[in-house]
Amino acid sequence: MKGGSAGAQPAERVLRPGLRFLWERWRVVLRLGAWSVLETGQTFLTGYAPARALDEGFLAGRVGTGLVWLGVAGLGVLVGAYGTVRVYAAVAALVEPLRDRLVARVVARGVREGDAGALSGLTQQAEIARDTFAGLVMVSRSFVFTAAGALVGLFSLAPLLLVVVGIPLLAGVVLFAATLRPLARRQEAFLVADEELAERLGAVCPGLRDITAAGAEEQVAEGTGERVDAELRAASSLARWGVLRVVSLAVGGQVPIVLLLATAPWLLRNGVTTGALVGALAYVTQSLLPALSNLVHGLGTSGSRLVVVVRRLLRDSTRETGATAGSAREPSEGPPRTGGAPPARLPRPSGDPSDAPALSVTSLTFAYGPAAAPVVQDLHLTLAPGAHLAVVGPSGIGKSTLTALVAGLLEPTKGSVRVCGHPVPGAEAAACRVLIPQQAYVHTGTLAENLGHLRPDPVPEAELLAAAGAVGLLPLLETLGGPRATVDPTALSDGERQLVALTRAYLSYAPLVLLDEATCHLDPEAEERAERAFAERPGGTLVVVAHRMSSARRADRVLVMDGRETAYGTHGELMRRSALYRDLVGSWTPVPSEPALALGDPDRVDAVAGPGLAGDGRHVVAHRPVGQMQAPRDLRDGGPLGGQP
C-alpha cells in the first residue's frame, strides 16, 4: 500500500492544481458544456431518427415520413457541426491560459535558477502540455456528452435496449478507470527510462572513439545496458497493463454489439421494434464505440504523458539541484582523489605488478588482411616505467597502427602486447594506458568536465590548474573564463582542442600515455612544452608518434619504422647507424649558413637564408635541394618570398 500511495503522488501533485485551474475558469467550462449539448442532440438523433424512419416510414409503407425523419437526422448533423466549431473556441479559452502559465513558470525558473532545461521547457514541453491537454478535454467531453445522448436515445426507443447496451458499457468504463492509475505510473516509468537511455546515448555516441581509446568499452556498455534493460522492463510492464485497456474497450464497445445481435429474437418478442434494434446498433457502432475508443487511447496514453510533462514543468527545482551533475562522466579505474596539487607519483592501477615493464611487445606482427603485406612484422620492444619513446618513419609506414595495437584497438596477427604486465586487449591493460589521437575530442560542457573526463571523481581545481599550467593550456583556460566556463567545441581551433585533450590525458591515472600525432596542430614551442610535461609526469611513460624530428631529439629512445626493418636507439646512435633516420633528420633540419653573396647582388640571387634576410619581393633564396624553397616561417621577419603567400 505504501508503494501505491507513493506512486500516486506525482498524479496528485498535478491533479489538484489542474482542478483549481478549471475552477478558476468555471465560466469557460460552463460555456464548453453548453455548446456540447448540441453534440448530445446530434448523437440522440443518430439512432432515434433512423429508428423512426423505419418503424413509422419505410416499414409502414410511408416513404415520405421516412424521408422526413432522415432529413431530421441530417439537420442534427449540421447543428452538431456548428456546436463543434463553438466547442473548439471554448477549448482554446482553456488551453492557451494553461500554456501561458507554464511558460511563465519555466521562464521564471530559468532566470532565477539558471535552469539548463528551460529551453526544452519553452520549445517542447509546454507545447506538448498544451496539445495534450486540448486533446484530453476534447475526448473526455466527447465521451460524456456522446454517451449521454446515446443512452437517452436507447431509453427512448426501448428500456430493454438500455439494459443490454448499458451494463457492458458501464463494465468497460469501470475496468478502464481501474487501470488508469497503474497504467499512468508505468507510462511514466517507461518515459523516464526512455529519456535516460536517450540521454545516455547522446553522451556516449559522440565519444565512441575516445571511449575505445581509453579502454572504457566494458564500463560504458555495462552502464548503457542497464538503461536498455530498465526500458525493456518498463515497456513490458506497460504492455501487460495495456492489455487490460484493450479488454476494457472490447467489453464496453464490442460486447454490446454481440449482445444486441444475440438477443435480437428475444428483444423482438418483448416489444422492441425492428427500427429500434437498428437504431440501437447505430448508437453503439456510430457513437459509443468511437467515443469510448478515443477516451481509452487518449486518456490512457496522452493523459499519463501530460502528467509527466506538467509535473516536470512545475517541479520543485530545489529538490533536483545537482541531481545530474557529472552524470555523463564514465567511471574509470583508479583510486579516489581528495584534492590538492598533482600527486608526487601516479597511483598504480589495481593489480598492476610493480616490477613489470610499462610496455612489452613480443614478436608483434600485424597485417590488414590475409593477403596484405604486414605493416608491423616481428617487432620486439620493452619500455621501463618512466621511459620516453619517439616513433618515427615515413608517412603510412605503420606508426599509428602500432599505437592502435598497443592500445588494444587492433588485435595482432601474431605476437603479444602487455601494458604494465597486463595482456592487451583487456580491462586491466586499458586502465593503464590512455591514447590521444590526432583528431582530439572535446564535448559540450564545462572545461572542468572535459578535463576530468577520464577521472572517476571531480578533479580539484588546484590540481586542474597545475596540469593546465604544465601542459600549456592555462592561457586558453583564462581566455575561456576558467574551469567552470562552458566549452563550445566548434569554437575551438584544432590546436586548442589538442591542448584540452592533452591536459585530460595528463590528469588521468593511466601511467602509459600514447600520443599519436596529438600535437600536430601546435606550434613547435607548445609541442615541446606539452611533451616535456608528459616526460616529467611522475611515474609516467610516454610514447610519441612524432611528426617533427624535434620530438625524436627530446626522447630517451627512438624507434624508426621502415616496413620490415626497424631501428632502435638514442638520437646519437641512430644518426650513426640508420640511413633512414639521417634522411628524416636532414630533410627536417634547416641548414645554418651565411649568404654567399651580398643582399645587393645585381642578379638579386642569394644562395641561402641567413640572419636578417627579408622576403621583400626582390630576392630569391636558393636553398636545400633543387626545386625546394625556404619556408616563409623560417625567415627572421616572417615576410613572404618573391610574392609567395
PDB file of C-alpha atoms in Angstrom, residues 360-369 374 376-379 401-402 404-418 423-426:
ATOM      1  CA  SER A 360      56.310  -5.070 -23.550  1.00  0.00           C
ATOM      2  CA  VAL A 361      55.927  -6.047 -27.225  1.00  0.00           C
ATOM      3  CA  THR A 362      56.938  -9.559 -28.308  1.00  0.00           C
ATOM      4  CA  SER A 363      57.078 -10.854 -31.907  1.00  0.00           C
ATOM      5  CA  LEU A 364      54.378  -8.381 -32.864  1.00  0.00           C
ATOM      6  CA  THR A 365      53.057  -8.821 -36.409  1.00  0.00           C
ATOM      7  CA  PHE A 366      50.012  -7.206 -37.979  1.00  0.00           C
ATOM      8  CA  ALA A 367      48.537  -7.033 -41.483  1.00  0.00           C
ATOM      9  CA  TYR A 368      45.245  -5.520 -42.631  1.00  0.00           C
ATOM     10  CA  GLY A 369      44.238  -8.680 -44.458  1.00  0.00           C
ATOM     11  CA  PRO A 374      52.481  -6.908 -42.800  1.00  0.00           C
ATOM     12  CA  VAL A 376      54.322  -4.399 -38.415  1.00  0.00           C
ATOM     13  CA  GLN A 377      56.431  -7.556 -38.525  1.00  0.00           C
ATOM     14  CA  ASP A 378      58.175  -9.448 -35.726  1.00  0.00           C
ATOM     15  CA  LEU A 379      58.650  -6.375 -33.527  1.00  0.00           C
ATOM     16  CA  THR A 401      48.904   1.147 -36.394  1.00  0.00           C
ATOM     17  CA  LEU A 402      51.485   0.408 -33.711  1.00  0.00           C
ATOM     18  CA  ALA A 404      46.422   1.150 -32.038  1.00  0.00           C
ATOM     19  CA  LEU A 405      47.893  -2.299 -31.327  1.00  0.00           C
ATOM     20  CA  VAL A 406      49.339  -1.111 -28.016  1.00  0.00           C
ATOM     21  CA  ALA A 407      46.012   0.489 -27.088  1.00  0.00           C
ATOM     22  CA  GLY A 408      44.063  -2.652 -27.969  1.00  0.00           C
ATOM     23  CA  LEU A 409      42.101  -1.064 -30.802  1.00  0.00           C
ATOM     24  CA  LEU A 410      43.557  -3.647 -33.199  1.00  0.00           C
ATOM     25  CA  GLU A 411      44.400  -7.266 -32.476  1.00  0.00           C
ATOM     26  CA  PRO A 412      47.789  -8.506 -33.719  1.00  0.00           C
ATOM     27  CA  THR A 413      48.071 -11.206 -36.332  1.00  0.00           C
ATOM     28  CA  LYS A 414      50.839 -12.737 -34.275  1.00  0.00           C
ATOM     29  CA  GLY A 415      52.702 -11.904 -31.088  1.00  0.00           C
ATOM     30  CA  SER A 416      51.597 -10.197 -27.891  1.00  0.00           C
ATOM     31  CA  VAL A 417      51.441  -6.811 -26.201  1.00  0.00           C
ATOM     32  CA  ARG A 418      51.458  -6.234 -22.444  1.00  0.00           C
ATOM     33  CA  PRO A 423      47.805  -8.565 -21.676  1.00  0.00           C
ATOM     34  CA  VAL A 424      46.304  -6.433 -24.427  1.00  0.00           C
ATOM     35  CA  PRO A 425      43.400  -6.367 -25.092  1.00  0.00           C
ATOM     36  CA  GLY A 426      41.989  -6.458 -21.576  1.00  0.00           C
TER      37      GLY A 426
END
